[in-house]
mmCIF file of C-alpha atoms in Angstrom:
data_model
loop_
_atom_site.group_PDB
_atom_site.id
_atom_site.type_symbol
_atom_site.label_atom_id
_atom_site.label_comp_id
_atom_site.label_asym_id
_atom_site.label_seq_id
_atom_site.Cartn_x
_atom_site.Cartn_y
_atom_site.Cartn_z
ATOM 1 C CA MET A 1 -28.339 -39.281 80.710
ATOM 2 C CA THR A 2 -27.525 -35.898 79.184
ATOM 3 C CA GLY A 3 -28.590 -37.202 75.778
ATOM 4 C CA LEU A 4 -31.912 -38.422 77.169
ATOM 5 C CA ARG A 5 -32.574 -35.054 78.796
ATOM 6 C CA SER A 6 -31.780 -33.238 75.576
ATOM 7 C CA THR A 7 -34.070 -35.575 73.625
ATOM 8 C CA GLY A 8 -36.820 -35.084 76.192
ATOM 9 C CA ARG A 9 -36.568 -31.306 75.985
ATOM 10 C CA THR A 10 -36.623 -31.453 72.198
ATOM 11 C CA ALA A 11 -39.705 -33.672 72.239
ATOM 12 C CA LEU A 12 -41.437 -31.369 74.721
ATOM 13 C CA ILE A 13 -40.727 -28.278 72.632
ATOM 14 C CA PHE A 14 -41.895 -30.066 69.469
ATOM 15 C CA SER A 15 -45.128 -31.223 71.122
ATOM 16 C CA MET A 16 -45.835 -27.745 72.495
ATOM 17 C CA GLY A 17 -45.342 -26.360 69.002
ATOM 18 C CA LEU A 18 -48.050 -28.685 67.697
ATOM 19 C CA ILE A 19 -50.714 -27.319 70.035
ATOM 20 C CA PRO A 20 -51.555 -24.119 68.054
ATOM 21 C CA PRO A 21 -52.078 -25.807 64.657
ATOM 22 C CA ILE A 22 -54.053 -28.647 66.261
ATOM 23 C CA ALA A 23 -56.260 -26.106 68.062
ATOM 24 C CA VAL A 24 -56.847 -24.189 64.818
ATOM 25 C CA VAL A 25 -57.809 -27.372 62.941
ATOM 26 C CA ALA A 26 -60.156 -28.390 65.778
ATOM 27 C CA MET A 27 -61.870 -24.984 65.729
ATOM 28 C CA VAL A 28 -62.298 -25.089 61.955
ATOM 29 C CA LEU A 29 -63.823 -28.587 62.131
ATOM 30 C CA LEU A 30 -66.178 -27.517 64.935
ATOM 31 C CA LEU A 31 -67.336 -24.458 63.000
ATOM 32 C CA ALA A 32 -67.779 -26.526 59.848
ATOM 33 C CA ALA A 33 -69.956 -29.025 61.725
ATOM 34 C CA ARG A 34 -72.061 -26.278 63.295
ATOM 35 C CA THR A 35 -72.592 -24.420 60.001
ATOM 36 C CA LEU A 36 -73.863 -27.448 58.065
ATOM 37 C CA PRO A 37 -77.521 -26.992 59.153
ATOM 38 C CA ALA A 38 -77.491 -23.459 57.801
ATOM 39 C CA PHE A 39 -76.053 -24.459 54.426
ATOM 40 C CA HIS A 40 -78.596 -27.276 54.100
ATOM 41 C CA GLY A 41 -81.608 -25.177 55.081
ATOM 42 C CA ILE A 42 -80.859 -21.671 53.772
ATOM 43 C CA GLU A 43 -80.078 -20.647 50.210
ATOM 44 C CA ILE A 44 -76.831 -18.818 49.500
ATOM 45 C CA GLY A 45 -78.791 -15.921 48.023
ATOM 46 C CA VAL A 46 -80.634 -15.465 51.328
ATOM 47 C CA MET A 47 -77.329 -15.532 53.225
ATOM 48 C CA MET A 48 -75.881 -12.823 50.978
ATOM 49 C CA SER A 49 -78.962 -10.595 51.089
ATOM 50 C CA ALA A 50 -78.963 -7.144 52.670
ATOM 51 C CA VAL A 51 -81.389 -7.915 55.504
ATOM 52 C CA TRP A 52 -80.651 -9.538 58.860
ATOM 53 C CA ALA A 53 -83.982 -10.209 60.588
ATOM 54 C CA PRO A 54 -84.037 -13.728 62.078
ATOM 55 C CA GLU A 55 -87.596 -13.280 63.366
ATOM 56 C CA THR A 56 -88.793 -13.140 59.744
ATOM 57 C CA GLY A 57 -86.384 -15.747 58.384
ATOM 58 C CA ALA A 58 -84.030 -13.195 56.792
ATOM 59 C CA PHE A 59 -80.402 -14.155 57.449
ATOM 60 C CA GLY A 60 -78.415 -11.808 55.221
ATOM 61 C CA VAL A 61 -74.862 -11.406 56.518
ATOM 62 C CA THR A 62 -73.858 -8.721 54.007
ATOM 63 C CA PRO A 63 -74.818 -5.740 56.226
ATOM 64 C CA LEU A 64 -73.002 -7.365 59.154
ATOM 65 C CA LEU A 65 -69.862 -7.823 57.079
ATOM 66 C CA VAL A 66 -70.059 -4.267 55.732
ATOM 67 C CA GLY A 67 -70.570 -2.866 59.236
ATOM 68 C CA THR A 68 -67.586 -4.836 60.510
ATOM 69 C CA LEU A 69 -65.265 -3.652 57.742
ATOM 70 C CA PHE A 70 -66.470 -0.053 57.981
ATOM 71 C CA CYS A 71 -65.928 0.264 61.737
ATOM 72 C CA ALA A 72 -62.612 -1.599 61.672
ATOM 73 C CA THR A 73 -61.284 0.416 58.723
ATOM 74 C CA VAL A 74 -62.157 3.826 60.185
ATOM 75 C CA SER A 75 -60.644 2.953 63.582
ATOM 76 C CA THR A 76 -57.495 1.570 61.928
ATOM 77 C CA ILE A 77 -57.063 4.757 59.870
ATOM 78 C CA LEU A 78 -57.244 6.736 63.112
ATOM 79 C CA CYS A 79 -54.674 4.398 64.685
ATOM 80 C CA VAL A 80 -52.240 4.989 61.829
ATOM 81 C CA LEU A 81 -52.782 8.754 61.668
ATOM 82 C CA ILE A 82 -52.237 9.178 65.422
ATOM 83 C CA GLY A 83 -50.063 6.170 66.239
ATOM 84 C CA VAL A 84 -47.277 6.701 63.703
ATOM 85 C CA PRO A 85 -46.416 10.278 64.792
ATOM 86 C CA ALA A 86 -46.690 9.213 68.442
ATOM 87 C CA ALA A 87 -44.342 6.253 67.905
ATOM 88 C CA VAL A 88 -41.849 8.404 65.982
ATOM 89 C CA ARG A 89 -41.764 11.025 68.723
ATOM 90 C CA LEU A 90 -41.376 8.457 71.495
ATOM 91 C CA ALA A 91 -38.631 6.605 69.611
ATOM 92 C CA PHE A 92 -36.470 9.559 68.532
ATOM 93 C CA PHE A 93 -37.481 12.948 69.880
ATOM 94 C CA ALA A 94 -39.048 12.559 73.335
ATOM 95 C CA PRO A 95 -36.902 12.649 76.492
ATOM 96 C CA ALA A 96 -36.069 9.180 77.823
ATOM 97 C CA PHE A 97 -38.254 9.562 80.919
ATOM 98 C CA GLU A 98 -41.257 10.706 78.876
ATOM 99 C CA SER A 99 -40.792 7.856 76.426
ATOM 100 C CA LYS A 100 -40.582 5.187 79.129
ATOM 101 C CA LEU A 101 -43.539 6.593 81.057
ATOM 102 C CA THR A 102 -45.714 6.856 77.934
ATOM 103 C CA ILE A 103 -44.911 3.321 76.820
ATOM 104 C CA LEU A 104 -45.784 2.098 80.317
ATOM 105 C CA VAL A 105 -49.144 3.899 80.151
ATOM 106 C CA LEU A 106 -49.827 2.517 76.667
ATOM 107 C CA THR A 107 -48.976 -0.983 77.881
ATOM 108 C CA VAL A 108 -51.508 -0.640 80.680
ATOM 109 C CA LEU A 109 -54.130 0.683 78.257
ATOM 110 C CA SER A 110 -53.530 -2.175 75.816
ATOM 111 C CA SER A 111 -54.150 -4.711 78.584
ATOM 112 C CA LEU A 112 -57.463 -3.237 79.773
ATOM 113 C CA PRO A 113 -60.362 -5.706 79.403
ATOM 114 C CA SER A 114 -62.747 -4.867 76.609
ATOM 115 C CA VAL A 115 -65.723 -4.847 78.974
ATOM 116 C CA LEU A 116 -64.097 -1.994 80.922
ATOM 117 C CA VAL A 117 -63.393 -0.013 77.755
ATOM 118 C CA GLY A 118 -66.969 -0.622 76.608
ATOM 119 C CA LEU A 119 -68.451 0.607 79.887
ATOM 120 C CA MET A 120 -66.210 3.687 79.829
ATOM 121 C CA CYS A 121 -67.323 4.518 76.286
ATOM 122 C CA LEU A 122 -70.951 3.898 77.256
ATOM 123 C CA GLU A 123 -70.681 6.424 80.087
ATOM 124 C CA LEU A 124 -68.583 9.050 78.306
ATOM 125 C CA ILE A 125 -68.576 8.757 74.514
ATOM 126 C CA THR A 126 -72.284 8.028 73.988
ATOM 127 C CA GLN A 127 -73.120 11.362 75.630
ATOM 128 C CA TYR A 128 -71.754 13.008 72.480
ATOM 129 C CA PHE A 129 -72.315 10.435 69.719
ATOM 130 C CA GLY A 130 -75.146 8.311 71.112
ATOM 131 C CA LEU A 131 -75.364 4.586 70.441
ATOM 132 C CA SER A 132 -73.812 4.769 67.001
ATOM 133 C CA VAL A 133 -71.054 3.684 64.662
ATOM 134 C CA ALA A 134 -68.976 6.668 65.800
ATOM 135 C CA SER A 135 -69.071 5.424 69.388
ATOM 136 C CA GLY A 136 -68.120 1.947 68.171
ATOM 137 C CA VAL A 137 -65.182 3.391 66.242
ATOM 138 C CA VAL A 138 -63.970 5.199 69.361
ATOM 139 C CA ALA A 139 -64.204 1.966 71.363
ATOM 140 C CA LEU A 140 -62.237 0.097 68.684
ATOM 141 C CA PHE A 141 -59.648 2.868 68.575
ATOM 142 C CA LEU A 142 -59.132 2.668 72.339
ATOM 143 C CA MET A 143 -58.761 -1.111 72.089
ATOM 144 C CA THR A 144 -56.243 -1.097 69.236
ATOM 145 C CA TRP A 145 -54.305 2.186 69.211
ATOM 146 C CA PRO A 146 -52.070 1.448 72.249
ATOM 147 C CA SER A 147 -50.879 -1.913 70.887
ATOM 148 C CA PHE A 148 -50.343 -0.438 67.394
ATOM 149 C CA THR A 149 -48.232 2.392 68.796
ATOM 150 C CA ILE A 150 -46.173 0.063 71.000
ATOM 151 C CA LEU A 151 -45.598 -2.359 68.118
ATOM 152 C CA PHE A 152 -44.425 0.314 65.686
ATOM 153 C CA PHE A 153 -42.367 2.040 68.394
ATOM 154 C CA ALA A 154 -40.499 -1.231 69.006
ATOM 155 C CA ARG A 155 -39.683 -1.570 65.307
ATOM 156 C CA LEU A 156 -38.502 2.037 65.140
ATOM 157 C CA ARG A 157 -36.203 1.593 68.113
ATOM 158 C CA GLN A 158 -34.845 -1.744 66.882
ATOM 159 C CA ASP A 159 -34.094 -0.879 63.258
ATOM 160 C CA GLY A 160 -34.402 2.900 63.087
ATOM 161 C CA SER A 161 -31.722 3.742 65.640
ATOM 162 C CA HIS A 162 -28.989 2.174 63.481
ATOM 163 C CA ILE A 163 -30.135 4.166 60.451
ATOM 164 C CA VAL A 164 -30.208 7.426 62.400
ATOM 165 C CA ASP A 165 -26.715 6.778 63.806
ATOM 166 C CA ALA A 166 -25.332 6.016 60.332
ATOM 167 C CA ALA A 167 -27.011 9.087 58.863
ATOM 168 C CA SER A 168 -25.651 11.247 61.685
ATOM 169 C CA ALA A 169 -22.142 10.081 60.867
ATOM 170 C CA LEU A 170 -22.708 11.312 57.323
ATOM 171 C CA GLY A 171 -23.889 14.694 58.564
ATOM 172 C CA ILE A 172 -27.609 14.149 57.921
ATOM 173 C CA PRO A 173 -29.819 15.821 60.569
ATOM 174 C CA GLU A 174 -31.801 13.463 62.780
ATOM 175 C CA HIS A 175 -35.237 14.664 61.705
ATOM 176 C CA LYS A 176 -34.386 14.209 58.012
ATOM 177 C CA ALA A 177 -32.979 10.741 58.679
ATOM 178 C CA VAL A 178 -36.155 9.734 60.515
ATOM 179 C CA TYR A 179 -38.663 11.043 57.993
ATOM 180 C CA ARG A 180 -36.744 10.320 54.763
ATOM 181 C CA LEU A 181 -34.872 7.112 55.622
ATOM 182 C CA VAL A 182 -36.312 5.297 58.633
ATOM 183 C CA LEU A 183 -39.996 5.517 57.709
ATOM 184 C CA LEU A 184 -39.182 4.598 54.117
ATOM 185 C CA LYS A 185 -37.254 1.520 55.227
ATOM 186 C CA LEU A 186 -39.961 0.410 57.652
ATOM 187 C CA ARG A 187 -42.888 0.610 55.238
ATOM 188 C CA GLY A 188 -43.217 -3.171 55.334
ATOM 189 C CA ASP A 189 -43.303 -3.218 59.134
ATOM 190 C CA LEU A 190 -45.909 -0.452 59.087
ATOM 191 C CA THR A 191 -47.994 -2.526 56.681
ATOM 192 C CA LEU A 192 -47.838 -5.522 59.013
ATOM 193 C CA ALA A 193 -48.741 -3.417 62.040
ATOM 194 C CA THR A 194 -51.657 -1.853 60.144
ATOM 195 C CA THR A 195 -53.164 -5.121 58.923
ATOM 196 C CA PHE A 196 -52.659 -6.710 62.351
ATOM 197 C CA THR A 197 -54.584 -3.785 63.872
ATOM 198 C CA LEU A 198 -57.306 -4.041 61.216
ATOM 199 C CA GLY A 199 -57.751 -7.749 61.935
ATOM 200 C CA LYS A 200 -57.842 -7.137 65.678
ATOM 201 C CA ALA A 201 -60.434 -4.389 65.238
ATOM 202 C CA ALA A 202 -62.592 -6.625 63.040
ATOM 203 C CA GLY A 203 -62.604 -9.313 65.721
ATOM 204 C CA GLU A 204 -63.350 -7.080 68.720
ATOM 205 C CA ALA A 205 -66.798 -7.688 70.184
ATOM 206 C CA MET A 206 -67.467 -6.774 73.791
ATOM 207 C CA ALA A 207 -66.418 -3.111 73.843
ATOM 208 C CA VAL A 208 -68.221 -2.384 70.563
ATOM 209 C CA SER A 209 -71.424 -4.147 71.608
ATOM 210 C CA PHE A 210 -71.914 -1.669 74.463
ATOM 211 C CA VAL A 211 -72.041 1.406 72.251
ATOM 212 C CA ILE A 212 -72.811 0.614 68.606
ATOM 213 C CA GLY A 213 -76.567 0.228 69.047
ATOM 214 C CA ASN A 214 -76.833 -3.357 67.756
ATOM 215 C CA VAL A 215 -79.519 -2.511 65.194
ATOM 216 C CA PRO A 216 -79.591 -2.939 61.390
ATOM 217 C CA HIS A 217 -78.228 0.093 59.581
ATOM 218 C CA THR A 218 -79.964 1.722 56.626
ATOM 219 C CA GLY A 219 -78.340 1.703 53.193
ATOM 220 C CA PHE A 220 -75.314 -0.240 52.050
ATOM 221 C CA LEU A 221 -72.801 1.637 54.217
ATOM 222 C CA PRO A 222 -73.714 2.781 57.722
ATOM 223 C CA THR A 223 -73.287 6.430 58.596
ATOM 224 C CA LEU A 224 -71.197 7.436 61.587
ATOM 225 C CA PHE A 225 -74.137 8.647 63.632
ATOM 226 C CA GLU A 226 -76.574 5.765 63.273
ATOM 227 C CA GLY A 227 -76.655 2.419 65.023
ATOM 228 C CA ALA A 228 -75.400 -0.700 63.296
ATOM 229 C CA HIS A 229 -74.582 -4.375 63.648
ATOM 230 C CA THR A 230 -71.202 -6.038 63.145
ATOM 231 C CA LEU A 231 -70.493 -9.742 62.853
ATOM 232 C CA THR A 232 -69.132 -9.883 66.390
ATOM 233 C CA THR A 233 -71.909 -7.882 68.051
ATOM 234 C CA MET A 234 -74.532 -9.985 66.258
ATOM 235 C CA VAL A 235 -72.915 -13.175 67.576
ATOM 236 C CA LEU A 236 -72.948 -11.805 71.135
ATOM 237 C CA LYS A 237 -76.572 -10.731 70.869
ATOM 238 C CA ASN A 238 -77.969 -13.811 69.087
ATOM 239 C CA HIS A 239 -75.968 -16.837 70.214
ATOM 240 C CA GLY A 240 -77.692 -17.475 73.538
ATOM 241 C CA ALA A 241 -81.255 -17.462 72.207
ATOM 242 C CA ALA A 242 -80.654 -18.886 68.714
ATOM 243 C CA SER A 243 -81.600 -22.386 67.611
ATOM 244 C CA GLY A 244 -81.953 -24.367 64.401
ATOM 245 C CA GLU A 245 -81.187 -22.420 61.221
ATOM 246 C CA HIS A 246 -80.727 -19.233 63.230
ATOM 247 C CA LEU A 247 -77.968 -20.831 65.327
ATOM 248 C CA GLY A 248 -76.419 -22.259 62.184
ATOM 249 C CA MET A 249 -76.261 -18.766 60.668
ATOM 250 C CA VAL A 250 -74.613 -17.449 63.827
ATOM 251 C CA TYR A 251 -71.847 -20.001 63.270
ATOM 252 C CA VAL A 252 -71.699 -19.049 59.595
ATOM 253 C CA ALA A 253 -71.059 -15.463 60.733
ATOM 254 C CA ILE A 254 -68.270 -16.693 63.022
ATOM 255 C CA LEU A 255 -66.771 -18.648 60.116
ATOM 256 C CA ILE A 256 -66.930 -15.576 57.860
ATOM 257 C CA LEU A 257 -65.320 -13.452 60.558
ATOM 258 C CA GLY A 258 -62.479 -15.930 60.993
ATOM 259 C CA ALA A 259 -61.916 -16.106 57.242
ATOM 260 C CA LEU A 260 -61.958 -12.299 57.050
ATOM 261 C CA ILE A 261 -59.283 -11.933 59.730
ATOM 262 C CA VAL A 262 -57.119 -14.615 58.113
ATOM 263 C CA CYS A 263 -57.398 -12.890 54.730
ATOM 264 C CA ILE A 264 -56.549 -9.471 56.190
ATOM 265 C CA ASN A 265 -53.407 -10.754 57.861
ATOM 266 C CA ALA A 266 -52.397 -12.896 54.873
ATOM 267 C CA ILE A 267 -52.722 -9.915 52.529
ATOM 268 C CA GLY A 268 -50.715 -7.818 54.978
ATOM 269 C CA ALA A 269 -47.951 -10.422 55.140
ATOM 270 C CA ILE A 270 -47.774 -10.685 51.333
ATOM 271 C CA LEU A 271 -47.692 -6.909 50.855
ATOM 272 C CA ALA A 272 -45.077 -6.470 53.582
ATOM 273 C CA SER A 273 -42.905 -9.189 52.055
ATOM 274 C CA LYS A 274 -43.001 -7.511 48.635
ATOM 275 C CA ILE A 275 -42.253 -4.093 50.122
ATOM 276 C CA MET A 276 -39.310 -5.447 52.102
ATOM 277 C CA LYS A 277 -37.864 -7.125 49.007
ATOM 278 C CA ASN A 278 -38.079 -3.920 46.987
ATOM 279 C CA ARG A 279 -36.669 -1.511 49.548
#
């Protein structure tokens, strides 16, 4: 009987582990089926053009992709510039009560629904920046910075504490151990956290759609104070009313977005692995 129970538990765990890859394969097949009309009816050159205007038959996804990468990159840079010092302070220099309270607040912020963050930015941030890329960047920052800080804080506390204790035994001051040893050792973990945040920012839709303007930007790169489209905001705006080739191009945009996020995280994993091997 004990053997049967053990076998049953093993089979259950194995079957549960199959669900994620099966779901991913199913989504890829669905997207592939939905994008076929677009590939049959629209030339690749039209897809890669710099104009997205479905009403005139222009389905260029390049400006959408550029807008996505621009907004996600700027917000991720802000996350790193603000999140790393915050995580270091909370992990090593802040009083225990302050650290616990701040992490609790960040946890709450990271779990806020994107529609709430979008409405908050619409009411507050757009008063200063208008419906623009800058407002979209702020929305992305609010959606990603708490989780980035919590993630890097956890790595600092898990691995950094041992390094600081060992350095202290050798007479090295805590602040020197943190900045010269801990951060150097955790470069790979920082790379993973950064690329994870970049991928999450690229895939965010609802909060950004409230404040970015949802209009084509001028030039190759959007400026911070003009409206723009991203892949995700275009999908939200166009999916309900699209049909035929237009709907097919919406699914092409979803496919491109998925491939982009996979590539970002794969590159991050490869870079982090190389950094960890060389440290």
